XYZ file of N, CA and C in Angstrom:
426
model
N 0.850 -1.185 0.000
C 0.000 0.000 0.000
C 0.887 1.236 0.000
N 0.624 2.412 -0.621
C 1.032 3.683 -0.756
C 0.996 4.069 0.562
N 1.890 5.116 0.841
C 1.329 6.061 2.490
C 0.431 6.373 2.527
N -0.514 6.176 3.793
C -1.338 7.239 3.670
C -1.548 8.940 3.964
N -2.852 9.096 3.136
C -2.538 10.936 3.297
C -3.873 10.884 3.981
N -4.081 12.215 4.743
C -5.042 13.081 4.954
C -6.053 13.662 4.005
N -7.546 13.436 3.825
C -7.943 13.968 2.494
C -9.295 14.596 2.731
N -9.289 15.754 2.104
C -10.835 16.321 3.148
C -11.870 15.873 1.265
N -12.585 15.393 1.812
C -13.824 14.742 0.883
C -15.091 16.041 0.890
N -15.611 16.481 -0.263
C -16.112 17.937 -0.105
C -17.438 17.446 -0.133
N -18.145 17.426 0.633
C -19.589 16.472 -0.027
C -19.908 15.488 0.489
N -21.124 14.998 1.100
C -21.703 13.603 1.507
C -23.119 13.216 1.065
N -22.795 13.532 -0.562
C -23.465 12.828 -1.526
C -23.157 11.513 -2.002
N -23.662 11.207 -2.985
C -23.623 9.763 -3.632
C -22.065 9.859 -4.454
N -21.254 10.987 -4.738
C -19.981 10.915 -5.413
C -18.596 10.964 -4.015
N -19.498 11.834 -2.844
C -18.433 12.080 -1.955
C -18.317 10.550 -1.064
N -19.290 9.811 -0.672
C -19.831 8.768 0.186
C -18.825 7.888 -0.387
N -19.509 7.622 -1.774
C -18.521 6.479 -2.835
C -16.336 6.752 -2.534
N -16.552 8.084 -3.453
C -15.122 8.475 -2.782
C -14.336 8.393 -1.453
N -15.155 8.454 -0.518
C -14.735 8.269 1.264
C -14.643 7.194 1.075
N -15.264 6.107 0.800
C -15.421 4.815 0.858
C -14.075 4.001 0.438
N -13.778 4.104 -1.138
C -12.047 3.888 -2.020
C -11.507 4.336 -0.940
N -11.603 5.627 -0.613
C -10.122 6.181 -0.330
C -9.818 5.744 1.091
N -10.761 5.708 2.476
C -11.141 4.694 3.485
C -10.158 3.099 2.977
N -10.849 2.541 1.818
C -10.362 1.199 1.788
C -8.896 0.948 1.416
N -8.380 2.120 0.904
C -6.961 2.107 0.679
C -5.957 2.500 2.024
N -6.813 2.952 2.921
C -5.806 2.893 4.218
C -5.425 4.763 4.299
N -6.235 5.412 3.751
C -6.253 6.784 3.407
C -6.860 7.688 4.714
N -6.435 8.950 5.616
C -7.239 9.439 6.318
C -8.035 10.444 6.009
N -9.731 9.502 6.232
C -10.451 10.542 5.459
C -11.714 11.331 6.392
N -11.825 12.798 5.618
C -12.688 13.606 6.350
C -13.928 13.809 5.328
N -14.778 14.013 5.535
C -15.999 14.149 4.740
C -16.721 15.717 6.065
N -16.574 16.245 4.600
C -17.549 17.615 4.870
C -18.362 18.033 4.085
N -19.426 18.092 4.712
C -21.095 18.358 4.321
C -21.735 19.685 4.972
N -22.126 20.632 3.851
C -22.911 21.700 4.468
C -24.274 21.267 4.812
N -25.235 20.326 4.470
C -26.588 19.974 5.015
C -26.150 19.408 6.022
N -27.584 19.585 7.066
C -27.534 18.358 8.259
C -27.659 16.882 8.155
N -27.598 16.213 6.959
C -27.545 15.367 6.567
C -27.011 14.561 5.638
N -26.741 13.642 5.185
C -26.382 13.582 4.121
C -26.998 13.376 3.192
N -26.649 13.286 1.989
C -27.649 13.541 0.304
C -27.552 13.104 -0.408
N -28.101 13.299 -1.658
C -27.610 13.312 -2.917
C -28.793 12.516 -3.924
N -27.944 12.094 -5.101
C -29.286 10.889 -5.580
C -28.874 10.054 -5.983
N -28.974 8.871 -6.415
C -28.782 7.811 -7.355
C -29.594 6.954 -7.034
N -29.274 5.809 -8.222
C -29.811 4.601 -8.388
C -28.934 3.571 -7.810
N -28.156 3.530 -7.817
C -26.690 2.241 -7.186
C -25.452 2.335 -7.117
N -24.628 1.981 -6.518
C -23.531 1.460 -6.948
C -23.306 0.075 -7.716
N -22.515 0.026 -8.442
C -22.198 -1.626 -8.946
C -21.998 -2.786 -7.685
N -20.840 -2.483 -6.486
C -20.881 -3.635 -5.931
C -22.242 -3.243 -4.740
N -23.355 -2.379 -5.083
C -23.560 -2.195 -3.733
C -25.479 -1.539 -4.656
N -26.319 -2.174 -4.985
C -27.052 -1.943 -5.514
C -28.281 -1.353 -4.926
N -29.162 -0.285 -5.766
C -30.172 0.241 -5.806
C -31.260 -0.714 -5.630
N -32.182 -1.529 -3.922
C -33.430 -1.821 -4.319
C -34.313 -1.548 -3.140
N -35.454 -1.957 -4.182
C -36.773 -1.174 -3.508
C -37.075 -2.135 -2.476
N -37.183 -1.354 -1.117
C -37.546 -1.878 -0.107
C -39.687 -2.255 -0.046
N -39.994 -2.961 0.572
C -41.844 -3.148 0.379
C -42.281 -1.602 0.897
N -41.310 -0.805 1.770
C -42.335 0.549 2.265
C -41.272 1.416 1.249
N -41.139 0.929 0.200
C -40.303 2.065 -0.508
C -41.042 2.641 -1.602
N -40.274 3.660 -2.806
C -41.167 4.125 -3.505
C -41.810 3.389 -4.373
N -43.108 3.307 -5.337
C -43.673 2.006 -5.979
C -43.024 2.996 -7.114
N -42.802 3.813 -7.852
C -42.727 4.262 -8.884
C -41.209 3.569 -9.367
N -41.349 4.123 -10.525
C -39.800 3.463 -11.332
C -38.482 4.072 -10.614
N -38.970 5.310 -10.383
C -37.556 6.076 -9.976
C -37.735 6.359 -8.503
N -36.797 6.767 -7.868
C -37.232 6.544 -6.505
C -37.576 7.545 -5.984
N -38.020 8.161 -4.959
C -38.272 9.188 -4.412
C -36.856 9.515 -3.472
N -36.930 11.255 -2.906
C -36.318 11.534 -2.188
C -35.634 10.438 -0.743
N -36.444 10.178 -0.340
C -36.901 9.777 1.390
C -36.127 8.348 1.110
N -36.634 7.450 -0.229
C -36.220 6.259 -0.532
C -34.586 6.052 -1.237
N -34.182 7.201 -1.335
C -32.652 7.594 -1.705
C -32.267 8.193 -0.584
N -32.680 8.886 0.565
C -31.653 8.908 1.505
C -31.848 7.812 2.714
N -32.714 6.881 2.612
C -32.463 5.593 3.159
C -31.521 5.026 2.704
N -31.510 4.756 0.782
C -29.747 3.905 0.995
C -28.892 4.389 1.057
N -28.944 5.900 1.294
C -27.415 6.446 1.370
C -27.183 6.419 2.792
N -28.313 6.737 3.396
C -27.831 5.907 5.146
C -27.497 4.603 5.506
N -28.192 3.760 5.245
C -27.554 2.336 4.930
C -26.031 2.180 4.255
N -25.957 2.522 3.314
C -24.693 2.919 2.607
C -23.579 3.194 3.528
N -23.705 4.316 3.821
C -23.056 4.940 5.111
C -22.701 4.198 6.179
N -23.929 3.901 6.734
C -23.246 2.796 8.058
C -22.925 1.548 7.721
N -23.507 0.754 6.640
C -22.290 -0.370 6.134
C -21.268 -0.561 5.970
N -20.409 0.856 5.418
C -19.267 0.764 5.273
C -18.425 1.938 6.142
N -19.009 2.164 7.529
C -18.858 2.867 8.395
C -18.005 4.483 8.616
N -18.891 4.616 7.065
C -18.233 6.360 6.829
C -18.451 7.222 7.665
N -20.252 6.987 8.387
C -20.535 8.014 9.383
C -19.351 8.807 10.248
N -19.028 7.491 10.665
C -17.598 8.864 11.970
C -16.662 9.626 10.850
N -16.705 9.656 9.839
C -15.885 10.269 8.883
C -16.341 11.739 8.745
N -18.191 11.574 8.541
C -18.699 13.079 8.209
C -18.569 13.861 9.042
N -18.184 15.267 8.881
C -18.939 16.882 9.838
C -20.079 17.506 8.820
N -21.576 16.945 9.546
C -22.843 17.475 9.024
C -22.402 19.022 9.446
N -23.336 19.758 9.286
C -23.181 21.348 9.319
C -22.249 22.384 9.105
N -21.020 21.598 8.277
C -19.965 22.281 8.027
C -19.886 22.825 5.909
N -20.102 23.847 6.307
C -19.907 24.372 4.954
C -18.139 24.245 4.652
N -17.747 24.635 3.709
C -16.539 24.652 3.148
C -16.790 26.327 3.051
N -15.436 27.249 2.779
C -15.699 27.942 2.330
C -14.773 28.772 1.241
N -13.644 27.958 1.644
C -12.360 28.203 0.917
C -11.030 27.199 1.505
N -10.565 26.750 -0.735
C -9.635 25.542 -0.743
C -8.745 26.578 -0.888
N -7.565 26.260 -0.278
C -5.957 27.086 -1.040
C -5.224 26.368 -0.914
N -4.413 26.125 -2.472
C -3.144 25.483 -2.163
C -1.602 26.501 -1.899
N -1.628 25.847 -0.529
C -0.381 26.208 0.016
C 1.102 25.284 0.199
N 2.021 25.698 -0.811
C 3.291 24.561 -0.703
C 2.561 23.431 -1.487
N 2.828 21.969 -0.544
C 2.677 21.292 -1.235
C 1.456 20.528 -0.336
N 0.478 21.404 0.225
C -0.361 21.125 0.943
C -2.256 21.675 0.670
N -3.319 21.372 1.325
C -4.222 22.316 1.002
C -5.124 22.697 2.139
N -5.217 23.929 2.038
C -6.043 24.565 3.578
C -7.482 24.768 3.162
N -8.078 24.197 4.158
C -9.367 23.972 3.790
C -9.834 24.886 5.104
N -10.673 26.009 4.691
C -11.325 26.759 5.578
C -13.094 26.312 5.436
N -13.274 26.129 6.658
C -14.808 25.720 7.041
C -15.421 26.269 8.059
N -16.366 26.474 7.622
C -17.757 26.880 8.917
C -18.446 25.914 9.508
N -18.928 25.622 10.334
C -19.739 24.721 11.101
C -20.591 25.384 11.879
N -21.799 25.060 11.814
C -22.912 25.795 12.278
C -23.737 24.745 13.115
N -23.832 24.829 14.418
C -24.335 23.822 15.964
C -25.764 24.570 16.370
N -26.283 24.025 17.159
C -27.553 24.977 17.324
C -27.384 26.079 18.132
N -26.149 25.723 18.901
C -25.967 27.441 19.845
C -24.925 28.406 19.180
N -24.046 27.742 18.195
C -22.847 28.649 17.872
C -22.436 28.340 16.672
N -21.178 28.955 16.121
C -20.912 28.646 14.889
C -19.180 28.701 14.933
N -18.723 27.617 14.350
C -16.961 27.538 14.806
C -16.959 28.068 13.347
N -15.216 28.511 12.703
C -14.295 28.388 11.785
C -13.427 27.519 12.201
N -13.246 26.464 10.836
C -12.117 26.319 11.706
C -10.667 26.086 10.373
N -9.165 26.125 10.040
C -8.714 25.533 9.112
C -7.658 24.435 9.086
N -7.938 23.728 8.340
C -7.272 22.308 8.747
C -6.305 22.051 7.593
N -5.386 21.410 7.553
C -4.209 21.173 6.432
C -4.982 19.869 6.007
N -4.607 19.272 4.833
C -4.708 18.157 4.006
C -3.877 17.985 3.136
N -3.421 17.002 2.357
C -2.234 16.504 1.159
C -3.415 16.316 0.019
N -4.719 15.842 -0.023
C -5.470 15.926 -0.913
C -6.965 16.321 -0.611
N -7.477 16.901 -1.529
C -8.914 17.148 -1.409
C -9.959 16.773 -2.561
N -10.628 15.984 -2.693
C -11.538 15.714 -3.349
C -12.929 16.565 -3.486
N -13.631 17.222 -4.373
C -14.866 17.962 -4.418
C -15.761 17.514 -5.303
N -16.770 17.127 -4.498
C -17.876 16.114 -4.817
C -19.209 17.021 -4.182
N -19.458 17.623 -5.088
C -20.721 18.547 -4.209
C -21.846 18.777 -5.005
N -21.447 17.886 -6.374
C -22.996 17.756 -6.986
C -23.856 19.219 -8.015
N -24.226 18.678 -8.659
C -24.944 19.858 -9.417
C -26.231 20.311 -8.901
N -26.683 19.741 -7.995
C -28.173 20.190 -7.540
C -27.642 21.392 -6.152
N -26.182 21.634 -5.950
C -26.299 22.184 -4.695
C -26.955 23.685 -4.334
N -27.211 24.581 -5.982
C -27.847 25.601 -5.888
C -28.125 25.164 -7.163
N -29.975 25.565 -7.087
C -30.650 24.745 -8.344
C -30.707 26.225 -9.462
N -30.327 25.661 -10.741
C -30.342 26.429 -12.217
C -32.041 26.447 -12.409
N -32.809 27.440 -12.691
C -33.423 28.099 -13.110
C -33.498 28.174 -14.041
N -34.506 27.787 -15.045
C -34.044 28.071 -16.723
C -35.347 29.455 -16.805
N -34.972 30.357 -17.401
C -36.089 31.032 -17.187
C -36.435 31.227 -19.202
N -37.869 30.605 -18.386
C -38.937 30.357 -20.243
C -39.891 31.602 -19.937
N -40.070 32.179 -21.209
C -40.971 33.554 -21.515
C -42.597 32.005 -21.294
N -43.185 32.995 -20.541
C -44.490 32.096 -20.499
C -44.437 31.106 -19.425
N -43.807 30.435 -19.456
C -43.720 29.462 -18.541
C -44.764 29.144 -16.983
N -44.644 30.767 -16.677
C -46.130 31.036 -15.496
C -47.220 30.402 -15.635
């Protein structure tokens, strides 16, 4: 195995979860930071780790919200990423410094709100296209 590094994972969606997960199995120290209180995202599966419908799940073809963040919780604690995430922590700025990267974050608790900045050797950003939704704006559309 390679050394391991320190790696802040930007996201605890279905690209950041997956990513924690590799980089976890390679012996890698990994952080996962998530601005929701939860974690997210969408899909249908992974290959070794598949998309199915539970009997109280959605009946439709595609799944609903509620029925996608059930397997990404399942997901999660199967392959015991949870202690990996900080829910309520926004990112707010990557810089590479030397041969390192400073990751400045907010974290927001119900009484207070930390900064805090932490060094890393790699950072992965996995934060998805839905994180501020595009608007298409159609004449008429109202």
């Amino acid at each position: 195995m390679n050394r391991s590094v320190k790696v802040a994972v930007i996201g605890a969606g279905v690209s950041g979860l997956s990513a924690a997960r590799e980089l976890q199995r390679e012996g890698h120290r990994v952080v996962v930071l998530e601005k929701q209180h939860r974690i997210g995202g969408s899909s249908l599966g992974f290959l070794d780790y598949p998309f199915s419908k539970e009997e109280t799940g959605d009946p439709r073809t595609f799944p609903g919200h509620e029925e996608v963040l059930r397997f990404l919780d399942k997901f999660a604690d199967e392959f015991g990423l949870r202690s990996l995430i900080r829910l309520n922590t926004e990112v707010v700025q990557v810089e590479r410094v030397n041969r390192h990267w400073v990751v400045e974050s907010r974290t927001q608790n119900s009484a207070s709100v930390s900064q805090e900045r932490e060094v890393f050797e790699a950072v992965v950003i996995c934060t998805g296209h839905f994180t501020e939704p595009i608007i298409v704006k159609i004449p008429g559309k109202d």
